[in-house]
Short mmCIF file of C-alpha atoms and ligand atoms in Angstrom, two decimals:
data_model
loop_
_atom_site.label_atom_id
_atom_site.label_comp_id
_atom_site.label_asym_id
_atom_site.label_seq_id
_atom_site.Cartn_x
_atom_site.Cartn_y
_atom_site.Cartn_z
CA UNK A 1 117.35 97.22 97.68
CA UNK A 2 115.06 94.23 97.84
CA UNK A 3 115.72 91.75 100.85
CA UNK A 4 114.15 88.61 99.27
CA UNK A 5 116.52 85.55 98.28
CA UNK A 6 115.30 82.35 96.07
CA UNK A 7 117.59 79.54 96.26
CA UNK A 8 116.84 76.44 94.13
CA UNK A 9 119.72 74.49 94.70
CA UNK A 10 117.76 71.61 96.31
CA UNK A 11 115.54 71.37 93.35
CA UNK A 12 118.19 70.40 90.96
CA UNK A 13 118.16 66.76 91.64
CA UNK A 14 114.62 66.46 90.57
CA UNK A 15 114.27 69.22 87.81
CA UNK A 16 117.00 70.25 85.46
CA UNK A 17 117.94 73.68 85.24
CA UNK A 18 117.33 73.95 81.60
CA UNK A 19 113.95 72.87 82.42
CA UNK A 20 113.50 75.94 84.68
CA UNK A 21 114.84 78.44 82.20
CA UNK A 22 112.63 76.85 79.80
CA UNK A 23 109.93 78.88 81.36
CA UNK A 24 111.85 82.30 80.50
CA UNK A 25 110.20 82.96 77.14
CA UNK A 26 106.60 82.54 78.74
CA UNK A 27 107.35 84.32 81.96
CA UNK A 28 108.56 87.18 79.76
CA UNK A 29 105.15 87.24 78.19
CA UNK A 30 103.11 87.04 81.00
CA UNK A 31 105.09 89.73 82.81
CA UNK A 32 104.61 92.23 80.02
CA UNK A 33 100.92 91.27 80.02
CA UNK A 34 100.70 92.08 83.68
CA UNK A 35 102.41 95.23 83.43
CA UNK A 36 100.33 96.18 80.36
CA UNK A 37 97.45 94.70 81.87
CA UNK A 38 96.30 92.78 78.80
CA UNK A 39 96.12 89.20 80.13
CA UNK A 40 93.24 87.24 81.64
CA UNK A 41 91.22 88.85 84.35
CA UNK A 42 92.65 92.37 83.47
CA UNK A 43 90.14 94.11 85.00
CA UNK A 44 91.39 93.04 88.73
CA UNK A 45 94.85 94.22 88.43
CA UNK A 46 94.70 97.30 90.59
CA UNK A 47 96.89 95.24 93.22
CA UNK A 48 99.64 95.70 90.89
CA UNK A 49 99.91 99.60 91.38
CA UNK A 50 98.60 100.05 94.59
CA UNK A 51 101.95 100.72 96.63
CA UNK A 52 103.13 103.22 94.33
CA UNK A 53 99.54 104.81 93.63
CA UNK A 54 98.38 104.99 97.04
CA UNK A 55 97.02 108.19 98.25
CA UNK A 56 98.87 109.76 101.40
CA UNK A 57 95.79 111.36 102.41
CA UNK A 58 94.20 107.55 102.59
CA UNK A 59 97.24 106.81 104.73
CA UNK A 60 96.73 109.51 106.90
CA UNK A 61 92.97 109.25 107.51
CA UNK A 62 93.45 105.53 108.38
CA UNK A 63 96.25 106.20 110.95
CA UNK A 64 94.02 109.06 112.36
CA UNK A 65 91.25 106.73 112.45
CA UNK A 66 93.72 104.02 114.32
CA UNK A 67 94.79 106.89 116.87
CA UNK A 68 90.98 107.47 117.58
CA UNK A 69 90.20 103.91 117.80
CA UNK A 70 93.29 103.12 120.40
CA UNK A 71 91.81 105.98 122.46
CA UNK A 72 88.33 104.60 122.81
CA UNK A 73 88.96 100.76 122.89
CA UNK A 74 91.04 97.84 124.45
CA UNK A 75 89.82 95.44 122.25
CA UNK A 76 89.20 96.21 118.23
CA UNK A 77 87.00 93.31 116.27
CA UNK A 78 87.85 92.83 112.57
CA UNK A 79 84.85 91.14 111.12
CA UNK A 80 85.93 89.40 107.72
CA UNK A 81 86.58 86.28 105.78
CA UNK A 82 89.06 85.13 103.27
CA UNK A 83 91.03 88.02 101.36
CA UNK A 84 88.77 90.12 103.81
CA UNK A 85 90.56 88.86 106.70
CA UNK A 86 93.91 86.71 106.34
CA UNK A 87 96.15 89.55 104.91
CA UNK A 88 95.38 91.58 108.11
CA UNK A 89 95.80 88.99 110.43
CA UNK A 90 99.06 87.40 108.63
CA UNK A 91 100.86 90.82 108.87
CA UNK A 92 99.65 91.54 112.55
CA UNK A 93 100.38 88.27 113.96
CA UNK A 94 104.12 88.31 111.87
CA UNK A 95 104.65 91.65 113.82
CA UNK A 96 102.91 90.85 117.46
CA UNK A 97 104.60 89.25 120.48
CA UNK A 98 103.71 85.75 120.46
CA UNK A 99 101.74 86.03 123.98
CA UNK A 100 100.26 89.49 122.96
CA UNK A 101 96.81 88.43 124.36
CA UNK A 102 98.33 88.19 127.87
CA UNK A 103 100.77 91.13 127.92
CA UNK A 104 99.37 93.24 130.70
CA UNK A 105 101.10 97.03 129.20
CA UNK A 106 99.76 97.07 125.65
CA UNK A 107 99.32 100.53 124.18
CA UNK A 108 97.02 99.24 121.69
CA UNK A 109 93.92 97.65 120.96
CA UNK A 110 93.84 93.95 121.29
CA UNK A 111 92.75 92.42 117.64
CA UNK A 112 90.38 89.96 117.54
CA UNK A 113 88.63 88.32 114.63
CA UNK A 114 84.75 87.67 113.70
CA UNK A 115 82.99 86.41 110.68
CA UNK A 116 85.75 83.89 109.59
CA UNK A 117 83.39 81.04 110.73
CA UNK A 118 79.77 80.29 112.07
CA UNK A 119 80.68 78.77 115.15
CA UNK A 120 77.98 79.46 117.76
CA UNK A 121 80.33 78.66 120.67
CA UNK A 122 83.21 81.01 119.20
CA UNK A 123 80.69 84.11 118.86
CA UNK A 124 79.24 83.36 122.05
CA UNK A 125 82.57 83.41 123.90
CA UNK A 126 83.55 86.35 121.94
CA UNK A 127 80.58 88.10 123.67
CA UNK A 128 81.61 86.82 126.77
CA UNK A 129 84.99 88.85 126.10
CA UNK A 130 83.04 91.84 124.88
CA UNK A 131 80.94 92.14 127.91
CA UNK A 132 83.80 93.30 129.64
CA UNK A 133 85.96 95.15 127.43
CA UNK A 134 85.71 98.53 125.77
CA UNK A 135 85.85 97.92 121.89
CA UNK A 136 85.29 99.08 118.34
CA UNK A 137 85.11 97.17 115.14
CA UNK A 138 85.58 97.00 111.56
CA UNK A 139 83.39 94.99 109.24
CA UNK A 140 85.02 94.04 105.79
CA UNK A 141 83.32 92.52 103.02
CA UNK A 142 84.13 93.65 99.08
CA UNK A 143 80.94 92.09 97.92
CA UNK A 144 78.84 93.33 100.93
CA UNK A 145 76.83 90.40 100.98
CA UNK A 146 79.18 87.26 102.47
CA UNK A 147 77.31 85.24 104.97
CA UNK A 148 79.90 84.69 107.81
CA UNK A 149 80.76 88.32 108.30
CA UNK A 150 77.19 89.21 108.04
CA UNK A 151 75.93 87.12 110.85
CA UNK A 152 78.94 87.95 112.92
CA UNK A 153 78.11 91.98 112.29
CA UNK A 154 74.48 91.43 113.03
CA UNK A 155 75.20 90.00 116.22
CA UNK A 156 78.05 92.32 117.54
CA UNK A 157 75.89 95.39 116.14
CA UNK A 158 73.51 94.46 118.38
CA UNK A 159 75.67 93.67 121.09
CA UNK A 160 77.48 97.24 120.62
CA UNK A 161 74.43 99.07 120.37
CA UNK A 162 72.82 97.60 123.59
CA UNK A 163 76.16 98.34 125.42
CA UNK A 164 76.84 101.77 124.24
CA UNK A 165 73.62 102.93 122.78
CA UNK A 166 73.26 103.62 118.86
CA UNK A 167 74.66 106.96 118.90
CA UNK A 168 78.25 105.78 120.53
CA UNK A 169 78.35 102.35 118.70
CA UNK A 170 78.04 104.42 115.65
CA UNK A 171 81.35 105.81 116.40
CA UNK A 172 83.10 102.68 117.31
CA UNK A 173 81.92 101.17 114.02
CA UNK A 174 83.77 101.57 110.45
CA UNK A 175 82.89 99.80 107.39
CA UNK A 176 85.27 98.60 104.59
CA UNK A 177 83.38 97.59 101.17
CA UNK A 178 82.90 98.52 97.68
CA UNK A 179 82.19 101.84 96.46
CA UNK A 180 78.39 101.36 95.23
CA UNK A 181 76.99 97.86 95.74
CA UNK A 182 76.23 95.21 98.24
CA UNK A 183 74.05 95.36 101.36
CA UNK A 184 76.99 96.38 103.67
CA UNK A 185 77.48 99.64 101.59
CA UNK A 186 73.60 100.26 102.11
CA UNK A 187 73.61 99.84 105.67
CA UNK A 188 76.74 101.78 105.98
CA UNK A 189 75.18 104.43 104.30
CA UNK A 190 71.72 104.21 106.26
CA UNK A 191 73.68 103.92 109.62
CA UNK A 192 76.32 106.69 109.08
CA UNK A 193 79.19 104.63 109.74
CA UNK A 194 82.63 105.90 108.51
CA UNK A 195 83.51 103.81 105.15
CA UNK A 196 86.71 102.82 103.57
CA UNK A 197 86.32 101.58 100.04
CA UNK A 198 88.09 98.69 98.49
CA UNK A 199 88.60 99.54 94.75
CA UNK A 200 86.63 97.94 92.05
CA UNK A 201 89.90 96.61 90.43
CA UNK A 202 91.29 94.87 93.38
CA UNK A 203 89.96 91.35 94.48
CA UNK A 204 89.53 89.75 97.93
CA UNK A 205 92.94 88.09 98.07
CA UNK A 206 95.07 90.86 96.79
CA UNK A 207 93.41 93.56 98.67
CA UNK A 208 96.03 93.70 102.02
CA UNK A 209 97.13 97.01 100.68
CA UNK A 210 93.92 98.64 101.08
CA UNK A 211 92.00 99.90 103.84
CA UNK A 212 91.07 96.01 104.02
CA UNK A 213 94.46 95.43 105.60
CA UNK A 214 95.69 98.49 106.15
CA UNK A 215 93.22 99.62 108.78
CA UNK A 216 93.49 96.48 110.99
CA UNK A 217 97.04 96.72 111.09
CA UNK A 218 97.25 100.46 111.76
CA UNK A 219 94.86 99.66 114.49
CA UNK A 220 97.45 96.95 115.95
CA UNK A 221 99.96 99.84 116.09
CA UNK A 222 102.02 98.88 112.87
CA UNK A 223 103.73 101.25 110.58
CA UNK A 224 101.58 101.12 107.44
CA UNK A 225 104.06 103.48 105.50
CA UNK A 226 106.71 101.03 106.26
CA UNK A 227 104.44 98.24 105.04
CA UNK A 228 103.67 99.62 101.64
CA UNK A 229 107.07 101.19 101.11
CA UNK A 230 108.70 97.69 101.30
CA UNK A 231 105.58 96.73 98.50
CA UNK A 232 106.71 99.40 96.44
CA UNK A 233 110.66 98.58 96.24
CA UNK A 234 109.37 95.12 95.02
CA UNK A 235 107.11 96.75 92.75
CA UNK A 236 109.64 98.57 91.30
CA UNK A 237 112.43 95.95 91.23
CA UNK A 238 110.02 93.57 89.46
CA UNK A 239 108.97 96.36 86.94
CA UNK A 240 112.57 96.55 85.97
CA UNK A 241 113.15 93.03 84.67
CA UNK A 242 111.48 89.45 84.43
CA UNK A 243 114.68 87.30 83.89
CA UNK A 244 114.77 84.07 85.77
CA UNK A 245 118.47 84.94 86.84
CA UNK A 246 117.82 88.41 88.15
CA UNK A 247 114.14 88.42 89.41
CA UNK A 248 113.16 86.40 92.66
CA UNK A 249 109.51 86.39 91.65
CA UNK A 250 110.34 84.63 88.11
CA UNK A 251 112.66 82.47 89.47
CA UNK A 252 110.12 81.28 92.19
CA UNK A 253 107.22 80.95 89.23
CA UNK A 254 109.49 79.37 87.00
CA UNK A 255 110.88 76.63 89.62
CA UNK A 256 107.36 75.89 91.31
CA UNK A 257 105.73 75.04 87.71
CA UNK A 258 108.90 73.32 86.50
CA UNK A 259 108.60 71.11 89.48
CA UNK A 260 104.64 70.70 89.25
CA UNK A 261 105.31 69.21 85.38
CA UNK A 262 107.20 66.47 87.26
CA UNK A 263 103.93 65.41 88.92
CA UNK A 264 104.75 66.94 92.42
CA UNK A 265 101.31 68.70 92.53
CA UNK A 266 101.46 69.54 96.56
CA UNK A 267 103.52 72.83 97.46
CA UNK A 268 103.81 72.82 101.20
CA UNK A 269 104.84 76.39 102.66
CA UNK A 270 107.18 75.70 105.59
CA UNK A 271 107.89 78.14 108.28
CA UNK A 272 109.73 77.80 111.59
CA UNK A 273 108.49 80.60 113.47
CA UNK A 274 105.15 80.12 114.72
CA UNK A 275 104.25 83.91 114.32
CA UNK A 276 104.37 82.88 110.68
CA UNK A 277 101.33 80.73 110.53
CA UNK A 278 98.86 83.12 109.24
CA UNK A 279 101.25 84.59 106.68
CA UNK A 280 100.99 80.70 105.28
CA UNK A 281 97.19 81.03 105.79
CA UNK A 282 97.42 83.95 103.55
CA UNK A 283 99.58 82.40 100.78
CA UNK A 284 97.21 79.43 100.76
CA UNK A 285 94.25 81.56 100.18
CA UNK A 286 96.25 83.46 97.37
CA UNK A 287 97.63 80.48 95.53
CA UNK A 288 94.54 78.13 96.29
CA UNK A 289 91.82 80.26 94.84
CA UNK A 290 94.13 81.92 92.33
CA UNK A 291 95.40 78.72 90.56
CA UNK A 292 93.20 75.65 91.20
CA UNK A 293 90.55 75.93 88.74
CA UNK A 294 89.69 73.86 85.22
CA UNK A 295 90.92 70.64 87.07
CA UNK A 296 94.56 72.35 87.35
CA UNK A 297 96.79 73.62 89.93
CA UNK A 298 99.31 72.97 92.50
CA UNK A 299 97.47 72.14 95.97
CA UNK A 300 99.03 74.88 98.58
CA UNK A 301 99.22 73.16 102.38
CA UNK A 302 101.27 74.48 105.03
CA UNK A 303 103.06 73.32 107.99
CA UNK A 304 104.87 74.70 110.87
CA UNK A 305 108.06 73.29 111.93
CA UNK A 306 109.74 71.90 113.99
CA UNK A 307 105.99 71.52 115.78
CA UNK A 308 104.74 69.54 112.64
CA UNK A 309 107.98 67.54 112.00
CA UNK A 310 106.55 65.53 115.19
CA UNK A 311 103.36 64.87 113.07
CA UNK A 312 103.04 65.58 109.20
CA UNK A 313 107.00 64.86 109.14
CA UNK A 314 106.56 61.35 108.82
CA UNK A 315 104.26 61.86 105.74
CA UNK A 316 106.52 64.50 104.36
CA UNK A 317 109.30 62.22 104.59
CA UNK A 318 108.02 58.70 103.64
CA UNK A 319 104.57 59.04 102.09
CA UNK A 320 103.25 59.58 98.47
CA UNK A 321 106.14 61.55 96.56
CA UNK A 322 103.50 64.12 95.25
CA UNK A 323 105.36 67.17 97.36
CA UNK A 324 107.43 69.95 97.34
CA UNK A 325 108.48 72.31 99.79
CA UNK A 326 109.15 76.07 100.06
CA UNK A 327 110.70 77.08 103.10
CA UNK A 328 110.17 80.87 104.24
CA UNK A 329 113.25 81.15 106.30
CA UNK A 330 114.06 84.26 108.59
CA UNK A 331 117.80 84.58 108.91
CA UNK A 332 117.69 86.63 112.33
CA UNK A 333 115.66 86.41 115.23
CA UNK A 334 114.65 89.88 117.26
CA UNK A 335 115.53 88.22 120.66
CA UNK A 336 118.75 86.51 121.90
CA UNK A 337 118.31 83.37 124.37
CA UNK A 338 121.15 81.14 124.95
CA UNK A 339 120.76 77.51 126.21
CA UNK A 340 122.16 77.30 129.68
CA UNK A 341 124.89 74.69 130.81
CA UNK A 342 123.79 72.20 133.49
CA UNK A 343 126.12 70.48 135.94
CA UNK A 344 124.16 67.16 136.17
CA UNK A 345 123.66 67.10 132.21
CA UNK A 346 120.31 64.84 132.95
CA UNK A 347 118.87 65.97 129.67
CA UNK A 348 122.08 65.43 127.93
CA UNK A 349 121.91 68.78 126.38
CA UNK A 350 125.32 70.25 127.17
CA UNK A 351 126.74 69.70 123.91
CA UNK A 352 124.70 72.75 122.40
CA UNK A 353 125.04 74.79 125.75
CA UNK A 354 125.77 78.49 125.41
CA UNK A 355 124.44 78.36 121.78
CA UNK A 356 121.52 80.70 120.95
CA UNK A 357 118.13 78.84 120.30
CA UNK A 358 117.91 80.33 116.85
CA UNK A 359 121.37 78.39 115.84
CA UNK A 360 119.57 75.14 116.98
CA UNK A 361 116.62 76.25 114.90
CA UNK A 362 118.70 76.98 111.74
CA UNK A 363 120.12 73.42 112.52
CA UNK A 364 116.85 72.03 112.44
CA UNK A 365 115.94 73.75 109.33
CA UNK A 366 119.12 72.34 107.61
CA UNK A 367 118.88 68.72 108.75
CA UNK A 368 115.34 68.82 107.80
CA UNK A 369 116.07 70.11 104.23
CA UNK A 370 118.65 67.53 103.59
CA UNK A 371 116.34 64.55 104.87
CA UNK A 372 113.55 65.82 102.56
CA UNK A 373 115.55 66.30 99.63
CA UNK A 374 117.16 62.64 100.16
CA UNK A 375 113.39 61.46 100.75
CA UNK A 376 112.25 62.77 97.16
CA UNK A 377 111.11 66.35 98.17
CA UNK A 378 112.54 69.36 96.21
CA UNK A 379 112.94 72.19 98.37
CA UNK A 380 112.76 75.84 96.97
CA UNK A 381 114.20 78.37 99.74
CA UNK A 382 113.03 81.93 100.14
CA UNK A 383 115.30 83.99 102.64
CA UNK A 384 114.74 87.21 104.20
CA UNK A 385 116.87 88.77 106.78
CA UNK A 386 114.40 89.37 109.24
CA UNK A 387 110.70 90.35 109.95
CA UNK A 388 109.40 93.88 109.93
CA UNK A 389 107.01 95.87 108.07
CA UNK A 390 108.88 96.79 104.93
CA UNK A 391 110.08 92.96 104.64
CA UNK A 392 106.68 91.93 104.81
CA UNK A 393 105.50 94.24 102.46
CA UNK A 394 108.01 92.99 100.09
CA UNK A 395 106.82 89.37 100.59
CA UNK A 396 103.51 90.41 99.89
CA UNK A 397 104.36 92.05 96.60
CA UNK A 398 106.69 89.23 95.83
CA UNK A 399 103.96 86.29 96.46
CA UNK A 400 101.13 88.43 94.69
CA UNK A 401 103.47 88.79 91.41
CA UNK A 402 104.76 85.26 91.59
CA UNK A 403 100.98 83.95 92.04
CA UNK A 404 99.82 86.23 88.93
CA UNK A 405 102.61 84.60 86.92
CA UNK A 406 102.25 81.16 87.91
CA UNK A 407 98.28 81.58 86.77
CA UNK A 408 99.16 82.68 83.55
CA UNK A 409 101.35 79.83 83.07
CA UNK A 410 98.61 77.40 83.98
CA UNK A 411 96.63 79.21 81.47
CA UNK A 412 93.85 79.98 84.04
CA UNK A 413 92.52 83.40 85.09
CA UNK A 414 94.10 84.05 88.75
CA UNK A 415 91.62 86.57 89.52
CA UNK A 416 88.41 84.94 89.94
CA UNK A 417 87.14 82.26 92.41
CA UNK A 418 84.15 80.75 90.54
CA UNK A 419 84.51 77.39 92.85
CA UNK A 420 83.65 79.07 95.90
CA UNK A 421 80.00 79.65 94.95
CA UNK A 422 79.42 76.08 95.03
CA UNK A 423 79.16 75.47 98.77
CA UNK A 424 77.23 78.71 99.27
CA UNK A 425 74.31 77.69 96.70
CA UNK A 426 73.59 74.80 98.71
CA UNK A 427 73.85 76.37 102.28
CA UNK A 428 71.34 78.97 100.76
CA UNK A 429 69.11 76.35 99.36
CA UNK A 430 69.39 74.43 102.94
CA UNK A 431 68.44 77.20 104.95
CA UNK A 432 65.50 78.08 102.57
CA UNK A 433 66.85 81.72 101.24
CA UNK A 434 64.10 83.21 98.81
CA UNK A 435 65.48 82.69 95.22
CA UNK A 436 67.04 79.22 96.05
CA UNK A 437 64.01 76.70 95.51
CA UNK A 438 65.19 74.82 92.75
CA UNK A 439 68.17 73.91 94.81
CA UNK A 440 66.31 73.15 97.69
CA UNK A 441 64.13 70.43 95.56
CA UNK A 442 67.32 69.05 94.01
CA UNK A 443 68.75 68.34 97.41
CA UNK A 444 65.37 66.98 98.59
CA UNK A 445 65.30 64.67 95.75
CA UNK A 446 68.78 63.30 96.38
CA UNK A 447 67.93 62.68 99.61
CA UNK A 448 70.90 64.48 101.12
CA UNK A 449 68.61 65.61 103.88
CA UNK A 450 68.66 62.55 105.55
CA UNK A 451 72.60 62.47 106.28
O1 PA5 B 501 89.63 86.54 97.48
C1 PA5 B 501 88.41 86.41 97.47
O2 PA5 B 501 87.79 87.25 96.42
C2 PA5 B 501 87.58 85.76 98.59
O3 PA5 B 501 88.35 84.89 99.55
C3 PA5 B 501 86.68 86.87 99.53
O4 PA5 B 501 87.97 87.86 99.78
C4 PA5 B 501 86.06 86.25 100.54
O5 PA5 B 501 84.87 85.45 100.08
C5 PA5 B 501 85.35 87.55 101.41
O6 PA5 B 501 84.71 88.26 100.41
P1 PA5 B 501 83.85 89.67 100.80
O7 PA5 B 501 85.04 90.66 100.94
O8 PA5 B 501 83.13 89.75 99.45
O9 PA5 B 501 83.08 89.58 101.86
#
């Protein structure tokens, strides 16, 4: 049984139900093209079958490596960027204690991240920590040539070899990369690192259910079998119907596109639980890189409520009316905490004394939704009963499939990302990378260097 519900009642003041159902024929076509692998970018559809086709031997190997790592390391550094980073972090943070860094009785290594920026201070401060901790690491790059993780890995590899010696360092490093190409593959082979493969037909942002996500998630102590089973439940359900009435994936894809057609070009993903911050970041990458091309696409943004109600809330309520919201709502919290009564009642809170914090959060959610809809912001609601590995697996597949269908509705290839190359070319030219001399000249000619 799937545990994800999509409610579109609060978009119907802006879009008629018939306008949403008008996408049915198109969705049937795209759903079929995806299942039959006949649409745009069909050489990158391996993610669709990952949940049902994953090899049990691969799972066991990842679990066994995760166990070994937890025996030798207090800290596990995951080096990667974009799709080689966000999925793992989304799942790990969604499932982790909010203050895990400060918990003293940790049974599993603390996961830290590198290679997702080029900040000298960030890397230097990470080294300060690693000086004092036993650590292991994984370097994840499908292409094996991405600058940010390559720099971080070069720095950390040096640090680790100085700390433990080359032989021991080799046991503490795992590479996740392409089966045959890229600098990382060659380096891993030359150094003799344990290596996991990112399948050829799975792009970065769709790779969380490959070793890219599964290895760090297992090291953090979470149940990757349950994550995959959740995704499999959604995969099987999705294969059974493309009806907007029955399949929440189809309903979400149709509704967001119907709203987009009305000129609402920004979708804000809303959460009310701070440990879902990286689920939103993952979603932003998935949708931004998949849809934003050929001068088209819904701009994916994210807010964390109620925190951001005290900042971006003003714009959402009253600013330009280009926005719609999708709220990922978690029905139940794991813990229970009541608001105590207070004799003095100086803060005036006795009217909610005895109530659960979750209840107050839910009322904030409802009140916000009413206010935003009144203010001209359509509101899609995605509800799950709680957060665990199984439900996250369902959500991953739900968002991936809805993204693929939405990309096809926009008539773009949702599996490429030509736009991310532009900044790289300029950066390489500015750094004097061999092969980029022409770009360097053009930058000089345009006088950009004086800025
Ligand atoms: O979704 C994508 O393909 C990108 O975001 C990549 O994951 C990201 O650029 C990192 O690439 P790589 O894994 O090749 O280092």
